Short mmCIF file of C-alpha atoms (C1' of nucleotides) in Angstrom, two decimals:
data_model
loop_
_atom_site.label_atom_id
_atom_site.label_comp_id
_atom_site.label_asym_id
_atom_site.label_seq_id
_atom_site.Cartn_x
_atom_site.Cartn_y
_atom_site.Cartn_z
CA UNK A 1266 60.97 116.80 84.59
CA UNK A 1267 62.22 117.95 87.98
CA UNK A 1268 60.08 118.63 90.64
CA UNK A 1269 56.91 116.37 90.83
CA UNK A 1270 54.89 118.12 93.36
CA UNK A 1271 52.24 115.49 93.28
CA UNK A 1272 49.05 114.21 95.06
CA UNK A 1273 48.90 110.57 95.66
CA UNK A 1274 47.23 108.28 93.38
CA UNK A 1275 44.70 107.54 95.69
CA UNK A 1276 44.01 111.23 96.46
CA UNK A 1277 42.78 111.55 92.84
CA UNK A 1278 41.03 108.56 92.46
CA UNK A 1279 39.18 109.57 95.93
CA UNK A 1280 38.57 113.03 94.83
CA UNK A 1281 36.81 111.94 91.29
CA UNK A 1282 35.33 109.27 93.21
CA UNK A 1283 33.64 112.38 95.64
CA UNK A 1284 32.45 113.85 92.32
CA UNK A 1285 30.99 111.02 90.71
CA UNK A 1286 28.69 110.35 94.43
CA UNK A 1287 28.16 113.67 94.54
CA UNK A 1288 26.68 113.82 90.69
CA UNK A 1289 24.51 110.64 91.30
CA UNK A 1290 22.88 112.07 93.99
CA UNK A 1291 22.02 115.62 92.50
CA UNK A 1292 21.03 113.61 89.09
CA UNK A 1293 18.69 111.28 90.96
CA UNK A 1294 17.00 114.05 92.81
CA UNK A 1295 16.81 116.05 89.78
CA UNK A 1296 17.42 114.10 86.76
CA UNK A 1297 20.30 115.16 84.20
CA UNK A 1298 18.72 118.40 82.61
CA UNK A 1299 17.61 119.73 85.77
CA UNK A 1300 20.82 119.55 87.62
CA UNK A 1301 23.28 122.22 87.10
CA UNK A 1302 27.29 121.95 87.41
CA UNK A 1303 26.57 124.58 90.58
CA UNK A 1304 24.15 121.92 92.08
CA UNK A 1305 26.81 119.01 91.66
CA UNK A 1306 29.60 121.40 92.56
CA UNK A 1307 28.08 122.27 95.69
CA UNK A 1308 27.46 118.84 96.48
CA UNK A 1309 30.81 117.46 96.65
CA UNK A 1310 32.00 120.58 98.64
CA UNK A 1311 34.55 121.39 95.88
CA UNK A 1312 35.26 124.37 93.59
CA UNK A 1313 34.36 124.92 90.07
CA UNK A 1314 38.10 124.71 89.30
CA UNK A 1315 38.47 121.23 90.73
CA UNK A 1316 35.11 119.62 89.20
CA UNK A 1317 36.49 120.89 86.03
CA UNK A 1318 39.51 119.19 86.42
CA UNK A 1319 38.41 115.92 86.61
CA UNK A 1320 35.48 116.37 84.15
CA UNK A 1321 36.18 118.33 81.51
CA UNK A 1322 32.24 118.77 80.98
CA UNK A 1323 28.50 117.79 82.18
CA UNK A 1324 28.38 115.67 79.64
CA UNK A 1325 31.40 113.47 80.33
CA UNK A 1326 29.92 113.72 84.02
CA UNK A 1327 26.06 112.55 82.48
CA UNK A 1328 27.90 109.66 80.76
CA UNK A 1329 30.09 108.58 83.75
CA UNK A 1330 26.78 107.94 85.56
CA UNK A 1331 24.99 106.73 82.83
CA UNK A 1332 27.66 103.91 82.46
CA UNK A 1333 28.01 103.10 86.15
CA UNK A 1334 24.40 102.74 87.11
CA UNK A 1335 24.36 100.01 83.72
CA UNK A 1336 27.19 98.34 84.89
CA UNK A 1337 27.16 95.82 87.34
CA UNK A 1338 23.95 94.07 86.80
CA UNK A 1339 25.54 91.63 84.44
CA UNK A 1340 27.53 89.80 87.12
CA UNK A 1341 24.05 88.68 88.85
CA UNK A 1342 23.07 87.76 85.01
CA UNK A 1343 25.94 85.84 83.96
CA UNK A 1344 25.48 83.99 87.64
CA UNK A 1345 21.90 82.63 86.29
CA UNK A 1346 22.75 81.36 83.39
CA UNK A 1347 26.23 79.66 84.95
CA UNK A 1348 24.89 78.31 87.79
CA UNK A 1349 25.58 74.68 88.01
CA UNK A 1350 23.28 73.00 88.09
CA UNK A 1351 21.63 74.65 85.70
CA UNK A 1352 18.67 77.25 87.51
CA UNK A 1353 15.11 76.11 87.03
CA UNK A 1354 13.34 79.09 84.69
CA UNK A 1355 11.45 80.37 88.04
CA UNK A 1356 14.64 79.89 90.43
CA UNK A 1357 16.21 82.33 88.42
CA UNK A 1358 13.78 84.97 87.68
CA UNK A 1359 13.44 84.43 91.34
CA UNK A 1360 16.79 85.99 92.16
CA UNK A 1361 16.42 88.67 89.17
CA UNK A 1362 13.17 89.92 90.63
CA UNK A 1363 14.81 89.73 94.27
CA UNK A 1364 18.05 91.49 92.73
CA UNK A 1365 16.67 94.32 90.77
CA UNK A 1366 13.16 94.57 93.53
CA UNK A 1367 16.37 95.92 95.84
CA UNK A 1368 17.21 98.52 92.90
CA UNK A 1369 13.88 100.44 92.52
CA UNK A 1370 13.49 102.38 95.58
CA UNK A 1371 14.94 106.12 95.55
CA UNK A 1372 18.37 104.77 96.56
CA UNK A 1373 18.30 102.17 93.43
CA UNK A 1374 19.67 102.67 89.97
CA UNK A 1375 16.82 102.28 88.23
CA UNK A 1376 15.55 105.71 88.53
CA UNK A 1377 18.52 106.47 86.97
CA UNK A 1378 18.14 104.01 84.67
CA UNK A 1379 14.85 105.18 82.86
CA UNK A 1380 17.14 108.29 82.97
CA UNK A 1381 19.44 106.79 81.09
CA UNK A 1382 16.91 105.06 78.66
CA UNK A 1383 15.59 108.32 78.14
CA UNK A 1384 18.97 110.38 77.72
CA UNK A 1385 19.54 107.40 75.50
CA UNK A 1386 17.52 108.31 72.66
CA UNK A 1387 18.93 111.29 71.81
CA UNK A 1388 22.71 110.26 72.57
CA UNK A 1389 24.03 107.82 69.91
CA UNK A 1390 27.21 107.25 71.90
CA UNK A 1391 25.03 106.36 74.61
CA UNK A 1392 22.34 104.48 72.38
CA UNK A 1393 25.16 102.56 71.59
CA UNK A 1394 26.49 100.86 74.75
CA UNK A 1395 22.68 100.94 76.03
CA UNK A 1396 22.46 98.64 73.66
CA UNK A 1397 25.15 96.57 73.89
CA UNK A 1398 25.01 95.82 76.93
CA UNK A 1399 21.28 95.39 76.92
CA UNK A 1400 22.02 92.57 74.16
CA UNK A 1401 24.48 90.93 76.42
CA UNK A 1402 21.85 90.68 79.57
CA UNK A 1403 20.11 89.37 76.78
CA UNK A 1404 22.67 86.67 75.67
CA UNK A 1405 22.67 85.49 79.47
CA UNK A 1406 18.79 84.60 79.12
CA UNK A 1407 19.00 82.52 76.13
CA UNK A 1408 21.95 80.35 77.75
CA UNK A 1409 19.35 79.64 80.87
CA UNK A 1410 16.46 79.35 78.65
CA UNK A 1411 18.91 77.10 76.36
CA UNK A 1412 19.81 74.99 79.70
CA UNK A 1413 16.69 74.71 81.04
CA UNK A 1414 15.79 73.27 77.31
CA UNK A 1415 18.16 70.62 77.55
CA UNK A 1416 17.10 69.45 81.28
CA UNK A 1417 13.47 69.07 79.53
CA UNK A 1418 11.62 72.52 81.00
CA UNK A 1419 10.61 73.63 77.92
CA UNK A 1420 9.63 71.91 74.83
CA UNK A 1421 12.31 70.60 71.95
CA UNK A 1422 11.06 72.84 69.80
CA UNK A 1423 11.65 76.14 71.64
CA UNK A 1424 13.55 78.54 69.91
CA UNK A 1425 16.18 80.02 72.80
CA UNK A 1426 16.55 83.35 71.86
CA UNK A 1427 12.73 84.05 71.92
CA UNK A 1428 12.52 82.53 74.89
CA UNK A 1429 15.65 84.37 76.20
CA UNK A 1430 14.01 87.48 75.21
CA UNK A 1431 10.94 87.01 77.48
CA UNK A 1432 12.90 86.13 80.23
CA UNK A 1433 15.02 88.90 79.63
CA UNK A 1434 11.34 91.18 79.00
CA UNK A 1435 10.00 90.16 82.52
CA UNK A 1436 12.71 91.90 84.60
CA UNK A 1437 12.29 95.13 82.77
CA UNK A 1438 8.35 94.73 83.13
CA UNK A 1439 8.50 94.13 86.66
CA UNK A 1440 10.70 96.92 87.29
CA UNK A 1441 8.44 99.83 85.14
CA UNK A 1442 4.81 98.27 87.06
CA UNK A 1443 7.43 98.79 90.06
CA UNK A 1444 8.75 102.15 89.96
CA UNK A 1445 5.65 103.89 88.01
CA UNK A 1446 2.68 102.41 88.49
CA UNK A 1447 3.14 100.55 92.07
CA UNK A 1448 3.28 96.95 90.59
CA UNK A 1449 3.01 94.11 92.89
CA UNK A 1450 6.12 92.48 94.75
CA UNK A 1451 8.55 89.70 93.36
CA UNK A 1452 6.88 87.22 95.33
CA UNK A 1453 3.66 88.01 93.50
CA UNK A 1454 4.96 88.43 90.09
CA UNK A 1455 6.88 85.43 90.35
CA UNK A 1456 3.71 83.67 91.15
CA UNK A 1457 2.34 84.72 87.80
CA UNK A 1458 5.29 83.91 86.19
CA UNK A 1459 4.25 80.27 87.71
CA UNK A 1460 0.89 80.02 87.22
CA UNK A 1461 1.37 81.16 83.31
CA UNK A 1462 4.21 77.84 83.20
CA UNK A 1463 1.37 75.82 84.41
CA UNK A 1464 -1.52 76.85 81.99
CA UNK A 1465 -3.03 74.52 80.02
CA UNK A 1466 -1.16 73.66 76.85
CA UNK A 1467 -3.03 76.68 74.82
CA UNK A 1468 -2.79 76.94 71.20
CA UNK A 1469 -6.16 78.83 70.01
CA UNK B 1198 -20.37 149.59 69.36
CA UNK B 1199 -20.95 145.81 70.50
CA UNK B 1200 -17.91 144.98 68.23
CA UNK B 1201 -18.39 140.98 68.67
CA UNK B 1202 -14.64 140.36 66.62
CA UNK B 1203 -14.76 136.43 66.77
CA UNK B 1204 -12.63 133.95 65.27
CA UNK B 1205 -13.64 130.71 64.83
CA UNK B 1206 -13.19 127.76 67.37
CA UNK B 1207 -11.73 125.76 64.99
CA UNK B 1208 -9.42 128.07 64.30
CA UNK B 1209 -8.43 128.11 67.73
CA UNK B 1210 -8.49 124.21 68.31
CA UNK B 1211 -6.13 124.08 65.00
CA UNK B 1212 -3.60 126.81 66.20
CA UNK B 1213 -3.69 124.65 69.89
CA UNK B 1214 -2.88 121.46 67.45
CA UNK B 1215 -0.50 122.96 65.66
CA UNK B 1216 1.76 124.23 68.11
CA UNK B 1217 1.44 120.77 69.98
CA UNK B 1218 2.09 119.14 66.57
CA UNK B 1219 5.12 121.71 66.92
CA UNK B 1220 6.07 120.52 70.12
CA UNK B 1221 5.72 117.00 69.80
CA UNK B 1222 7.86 116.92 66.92
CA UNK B 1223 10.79 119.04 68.78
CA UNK B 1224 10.34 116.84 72.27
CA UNK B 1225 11.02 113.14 69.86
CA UNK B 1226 13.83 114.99 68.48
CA UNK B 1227 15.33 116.70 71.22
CA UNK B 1228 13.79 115.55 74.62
CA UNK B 1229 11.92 117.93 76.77
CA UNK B 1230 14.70 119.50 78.38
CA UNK B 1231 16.72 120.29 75.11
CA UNK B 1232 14.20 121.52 73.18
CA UNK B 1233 13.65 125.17 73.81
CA UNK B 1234 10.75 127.31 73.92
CA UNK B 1235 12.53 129.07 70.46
CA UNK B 1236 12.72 125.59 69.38
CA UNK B 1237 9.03 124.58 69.56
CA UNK B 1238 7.96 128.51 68.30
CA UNK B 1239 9.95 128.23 65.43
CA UNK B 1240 8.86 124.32 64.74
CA UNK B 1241 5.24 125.81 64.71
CA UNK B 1242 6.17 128.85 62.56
CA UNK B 1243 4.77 131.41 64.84
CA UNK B 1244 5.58 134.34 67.49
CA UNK B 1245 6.64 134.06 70.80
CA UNK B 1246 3.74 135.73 72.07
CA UNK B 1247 0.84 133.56 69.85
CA UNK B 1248 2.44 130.36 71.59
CA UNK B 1249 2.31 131.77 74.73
CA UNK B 1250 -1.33 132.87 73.94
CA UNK B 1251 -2.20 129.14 74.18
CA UNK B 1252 0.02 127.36 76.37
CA UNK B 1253 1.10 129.26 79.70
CA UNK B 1254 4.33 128.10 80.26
CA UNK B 1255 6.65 125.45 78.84
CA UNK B 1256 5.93 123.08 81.78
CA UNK B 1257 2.30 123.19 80.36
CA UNK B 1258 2.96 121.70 76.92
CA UNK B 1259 5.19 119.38 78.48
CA UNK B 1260 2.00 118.07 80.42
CA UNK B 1261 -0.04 117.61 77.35
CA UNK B 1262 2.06 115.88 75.18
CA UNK B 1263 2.87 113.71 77.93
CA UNK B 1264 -0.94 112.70 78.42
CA UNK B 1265 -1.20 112.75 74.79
CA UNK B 1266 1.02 110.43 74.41
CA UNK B 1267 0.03 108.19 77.12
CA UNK B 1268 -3.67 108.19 76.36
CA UNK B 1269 -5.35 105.98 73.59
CA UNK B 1270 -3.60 102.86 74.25
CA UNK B 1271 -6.22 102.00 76.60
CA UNK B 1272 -9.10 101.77 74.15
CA UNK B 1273 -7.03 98.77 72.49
CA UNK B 1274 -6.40 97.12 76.20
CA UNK B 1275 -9.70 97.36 76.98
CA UNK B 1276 -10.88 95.61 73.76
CA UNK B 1277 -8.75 92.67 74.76
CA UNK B 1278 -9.89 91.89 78.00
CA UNK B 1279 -13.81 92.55 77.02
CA UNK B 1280 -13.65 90.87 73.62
CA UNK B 1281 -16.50 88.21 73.09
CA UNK B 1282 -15.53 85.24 73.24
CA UNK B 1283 -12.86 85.75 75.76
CA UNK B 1284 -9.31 85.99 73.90
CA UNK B 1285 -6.83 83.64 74.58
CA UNK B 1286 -4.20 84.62 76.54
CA UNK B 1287 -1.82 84.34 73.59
CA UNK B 1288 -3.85 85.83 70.68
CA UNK B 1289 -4.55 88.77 73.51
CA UNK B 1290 -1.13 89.27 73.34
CA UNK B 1291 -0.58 88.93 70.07
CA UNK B 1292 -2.84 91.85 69.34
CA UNK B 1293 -1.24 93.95 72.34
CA UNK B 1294 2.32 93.34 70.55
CA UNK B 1295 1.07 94.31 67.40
CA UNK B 1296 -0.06 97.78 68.57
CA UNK B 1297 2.71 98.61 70.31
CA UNK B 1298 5.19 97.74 67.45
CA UNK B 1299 4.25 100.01 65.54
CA UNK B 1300 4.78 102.70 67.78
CA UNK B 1301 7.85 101.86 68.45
CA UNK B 1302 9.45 103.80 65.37
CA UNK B 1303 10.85 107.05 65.50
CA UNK B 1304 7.27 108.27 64.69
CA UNK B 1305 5.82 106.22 67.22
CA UNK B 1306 4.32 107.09 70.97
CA UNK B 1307 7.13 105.14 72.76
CA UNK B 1308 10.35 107.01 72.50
CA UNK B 1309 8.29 110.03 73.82
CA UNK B 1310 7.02 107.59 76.34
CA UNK B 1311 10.38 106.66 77.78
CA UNK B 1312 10.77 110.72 78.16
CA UNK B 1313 7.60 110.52 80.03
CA UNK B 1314 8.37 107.67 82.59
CA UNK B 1315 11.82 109.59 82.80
CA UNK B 1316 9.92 113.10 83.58
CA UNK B 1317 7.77 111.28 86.18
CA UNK B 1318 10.30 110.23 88.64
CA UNK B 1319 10.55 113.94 88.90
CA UNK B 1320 7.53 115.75 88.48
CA UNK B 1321 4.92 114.36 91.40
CA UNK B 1322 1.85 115.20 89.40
CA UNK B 1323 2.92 113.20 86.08
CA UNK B 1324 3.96 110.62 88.04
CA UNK B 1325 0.40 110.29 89.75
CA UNK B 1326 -1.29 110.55 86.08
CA UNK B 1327 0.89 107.97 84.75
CA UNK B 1328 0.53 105.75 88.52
CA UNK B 1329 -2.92 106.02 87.40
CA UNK B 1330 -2.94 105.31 83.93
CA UNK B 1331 -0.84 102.52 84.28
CA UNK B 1332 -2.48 100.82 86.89
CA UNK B 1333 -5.82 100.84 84.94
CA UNK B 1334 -3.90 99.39 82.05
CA UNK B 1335 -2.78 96.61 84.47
CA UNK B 1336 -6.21 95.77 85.54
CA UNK B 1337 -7.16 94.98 82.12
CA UNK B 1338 -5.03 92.47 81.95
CA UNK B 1339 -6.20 91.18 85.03
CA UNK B 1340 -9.68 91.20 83.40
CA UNK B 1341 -7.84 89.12 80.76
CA UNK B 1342 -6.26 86.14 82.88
CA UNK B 1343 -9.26 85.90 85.09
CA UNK B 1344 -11.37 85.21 81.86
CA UNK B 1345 -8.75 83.20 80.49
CA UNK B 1346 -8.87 81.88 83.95
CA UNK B 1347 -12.63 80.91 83.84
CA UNK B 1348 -11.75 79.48 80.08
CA UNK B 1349 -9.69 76.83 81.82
CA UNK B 1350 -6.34 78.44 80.08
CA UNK B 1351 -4.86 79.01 83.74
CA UNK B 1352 -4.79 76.77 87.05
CA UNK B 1353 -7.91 76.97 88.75
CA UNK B 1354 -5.69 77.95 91.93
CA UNK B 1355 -3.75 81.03 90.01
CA UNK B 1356 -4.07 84.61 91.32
CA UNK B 1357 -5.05 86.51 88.56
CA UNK B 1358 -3.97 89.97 89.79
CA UNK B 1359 -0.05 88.49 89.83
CA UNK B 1360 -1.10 86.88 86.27
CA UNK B 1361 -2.64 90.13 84.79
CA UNK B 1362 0.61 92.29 85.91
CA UNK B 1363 3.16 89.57 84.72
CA UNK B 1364 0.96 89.89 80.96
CA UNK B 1365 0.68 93.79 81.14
CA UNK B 1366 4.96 93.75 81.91
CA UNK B 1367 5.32 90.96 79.01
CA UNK B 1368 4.57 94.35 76.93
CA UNK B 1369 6.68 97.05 78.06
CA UNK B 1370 9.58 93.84 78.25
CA UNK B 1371 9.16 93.88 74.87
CA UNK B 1372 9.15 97.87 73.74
CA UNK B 1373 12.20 98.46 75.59
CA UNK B 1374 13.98 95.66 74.32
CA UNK B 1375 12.84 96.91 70.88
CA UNK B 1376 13.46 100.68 71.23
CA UNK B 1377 16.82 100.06 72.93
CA UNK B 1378 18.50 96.85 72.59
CA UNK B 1379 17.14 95.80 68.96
CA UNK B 1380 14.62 93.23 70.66
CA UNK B 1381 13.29 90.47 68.41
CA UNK B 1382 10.02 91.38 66.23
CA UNK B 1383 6.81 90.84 67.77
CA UNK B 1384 6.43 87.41 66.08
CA UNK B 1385 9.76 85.95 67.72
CA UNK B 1386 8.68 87.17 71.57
CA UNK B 1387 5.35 85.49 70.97
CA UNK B 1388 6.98 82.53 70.34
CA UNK B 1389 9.05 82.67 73.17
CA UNK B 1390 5.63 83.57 75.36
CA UNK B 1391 4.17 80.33 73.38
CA UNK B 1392 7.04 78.29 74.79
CA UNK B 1393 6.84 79.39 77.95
CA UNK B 1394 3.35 78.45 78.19
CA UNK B 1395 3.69 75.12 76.62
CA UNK B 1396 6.69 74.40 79.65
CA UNK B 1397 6.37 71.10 81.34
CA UNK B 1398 4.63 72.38 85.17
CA UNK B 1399 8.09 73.30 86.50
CA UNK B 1400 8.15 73.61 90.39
CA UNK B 1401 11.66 73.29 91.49
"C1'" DC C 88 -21.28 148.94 50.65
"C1'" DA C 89 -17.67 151.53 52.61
"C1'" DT C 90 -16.38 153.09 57.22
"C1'" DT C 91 -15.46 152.74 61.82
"C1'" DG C 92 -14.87 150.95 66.59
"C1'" DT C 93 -13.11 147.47 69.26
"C1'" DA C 94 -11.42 143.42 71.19
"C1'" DA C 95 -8.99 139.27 70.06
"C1'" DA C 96 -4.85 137.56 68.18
"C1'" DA C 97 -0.22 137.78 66.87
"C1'" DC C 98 4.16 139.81 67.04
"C1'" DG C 99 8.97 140.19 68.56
"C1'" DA C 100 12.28 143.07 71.18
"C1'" DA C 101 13.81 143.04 75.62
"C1'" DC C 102 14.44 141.36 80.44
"C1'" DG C 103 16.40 139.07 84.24
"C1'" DC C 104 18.46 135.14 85.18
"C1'" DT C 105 21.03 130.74 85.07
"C1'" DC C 106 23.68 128.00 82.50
"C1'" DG C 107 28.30 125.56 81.34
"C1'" DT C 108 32.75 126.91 80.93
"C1'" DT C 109 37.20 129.62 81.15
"C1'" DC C 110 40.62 132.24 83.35
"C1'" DT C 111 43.23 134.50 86.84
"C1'" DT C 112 45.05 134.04 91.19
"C1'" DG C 113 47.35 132.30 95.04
"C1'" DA C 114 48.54 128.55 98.37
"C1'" DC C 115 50.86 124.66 99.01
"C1'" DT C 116 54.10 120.68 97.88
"C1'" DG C 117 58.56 118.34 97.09
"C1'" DC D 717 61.39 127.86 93.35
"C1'" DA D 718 59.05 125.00 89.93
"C1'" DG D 719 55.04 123.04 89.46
"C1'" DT D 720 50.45 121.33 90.74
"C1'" DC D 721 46.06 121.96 92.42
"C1'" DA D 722 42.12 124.33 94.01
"C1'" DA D 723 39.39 128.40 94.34
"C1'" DG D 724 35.97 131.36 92.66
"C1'" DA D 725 35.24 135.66 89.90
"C1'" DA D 726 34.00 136.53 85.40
"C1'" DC D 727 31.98 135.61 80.79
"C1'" DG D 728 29.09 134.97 76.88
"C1'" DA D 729 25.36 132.35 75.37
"C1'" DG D 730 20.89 131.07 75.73
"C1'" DC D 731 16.98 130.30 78.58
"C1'" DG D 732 11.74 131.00 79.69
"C1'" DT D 733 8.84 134.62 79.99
"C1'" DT D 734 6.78 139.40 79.79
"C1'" DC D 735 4.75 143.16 77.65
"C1'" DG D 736 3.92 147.18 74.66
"C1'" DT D 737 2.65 147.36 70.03
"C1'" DT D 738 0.64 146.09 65.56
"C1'" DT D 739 -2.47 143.46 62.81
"C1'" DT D 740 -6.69 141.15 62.00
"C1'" DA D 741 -11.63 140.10 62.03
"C1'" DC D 742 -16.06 141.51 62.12
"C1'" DA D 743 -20.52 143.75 64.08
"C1'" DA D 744 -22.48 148.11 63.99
"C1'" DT D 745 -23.23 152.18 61.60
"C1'" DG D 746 -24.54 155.70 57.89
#
DNA sequence: CATTGTAAAACGAACGCTCGTTCTTGACTG
DNA sequence: CAGTCAAGAACGAGCGTTCGTTTTACAATG
């Protein structure tokens, strides 16, 4: 009741906001484990006190991240497989490769995404809506592969979610070649994307 | 005098194993960073000072369970891309799927790998080994298309460098979708692959 | 074959330090 | 002056590692 000595809205929402930038920068130089509350703390400039108040722990800060560097992606997803007219199969991994190729550098999520995969596996909560959403990215690559069926890209008798699945797999492959092992560009993998759509027929 | 007190190598080699046994066992169940020193010393049933006998430092055993656990996959990659008669590109993969799938279980190599590529971004030396590593895994594959390539399974015009790295990231697509996002069984993604093959030329 | 000398091997208490978190304090706001 | 917010000292737990000591294994000895 009574006096309401207050902060604006906005104040707050900044000052968490400071926090959370602060966090993703000490966790991408250091990774979760090896950054300490001190390191964010000092980061953002602020005071024990205050990081505590809008975190009540590191791990509600880990998870924060964790969440907001998965988040995000899915809008360029559910774009592909909306697109009208429906994307050829190599238009759209086109603009994956081009999408996520601007993620991998130090600035990128995906650092803090293999992270995440990694913090993953021990963290059911986080397990959980790694997985989730994983299986939604998913669900946008069997609608394109299910599209590009119907406009006659890929045979009848395609099954969509396998498909889908590859699709899905490529991104994730380029990405890993990318960030550990210096993989070759979009432009390059995208070309081997196209010259495996062109082999010959196969079948042993 | 001349006391020559000896103890077996052997016994040595086994105490080394056992106390990585120790370790590997803690690091799948806890990650690197949460698994203590006490952890991996009580895991392995001995002293402090007997773990420390073998293994210098923490960061030490970290190392060698992370080469352990990237090593040996490359006996089975190289066997696909110097098998006689050259494999097809889909039975290739077929076998590479196979492999990996099974260590894709809790008891498997894979959710200690994810640890590794996570441990890499930070630590400059892993991430050269596994740079390394990786890459020579990716040339196999090159081996493989430009075989499969000579076998009239690919355009006579493809680049098999961008076709060997877009097979080698067809396999960690699928791990991660299996270890995090409950990917389809190896059987299902091969299918998709098959499809994908099979596609009618494509090109815009 | 018992005894002894000795170095390797194992032990585990203790150390210094950093961690994540809590608590006390005071300044400032409405 | 009531109440909020931030500051930062303080705390206990647990960390990785060290180190002085004890135990073990075995060749040399008598």
């Amino acid at each position: 009741m009574c006096a309401v000595p207050r902060v604006s809205d906005e104040h707050l929402a900044a000052r968490r906001q400071q926090i959370l930038d602060a966090a993703r920068r000490c966790f991408l130089r250091n990774g979760f484990h090896a950054t300490s509350m001190q390191d964010v703390i000092s980061e953002a400039g602020l005071s024990v006190g205050a990081v505590y108040r809008y975190f009540s722990s590191k791990h509600e800060l880990v998870t924060s991240i964790a969440q907001s560097v998965l988040d995000g992606a899915d809008d360029l997803f559910a774009d592909l497989a909306t697109a009208e007219p429906p994307l050829p199969l190599v238009e759209a991994l086109d603009r994956a490769l081009q999408f996520v190729e601007a993620q991998t550098g130090p600035d990128g999520v995906f650092p803090l995404a293999v992270q995440v995969w990694a913090e993953s596996l021990r963290d059911p909560a986080l397990a959980d809506f790694v997985a989730r959403l994983y299986s939604g990215f998913r669900a946008r690559f069997v609608v394109l592969a299910r599209r590009a069926q119907q406009a006659g890209e890929l045979p009848a008798d395609a099954d969509p979610e396998a498909v889908g699945a590859v699709l899905f797999g490529l991104v994730p492959g380029f990405v890993l070649q990318r960030v550990l092992a210096a993989g070759p560009d979009p432009k390059t993998y995208l070309d081997g994307v196209r010259a495996l759509l062109a082999s010959h027929g196969v079948e042993k």
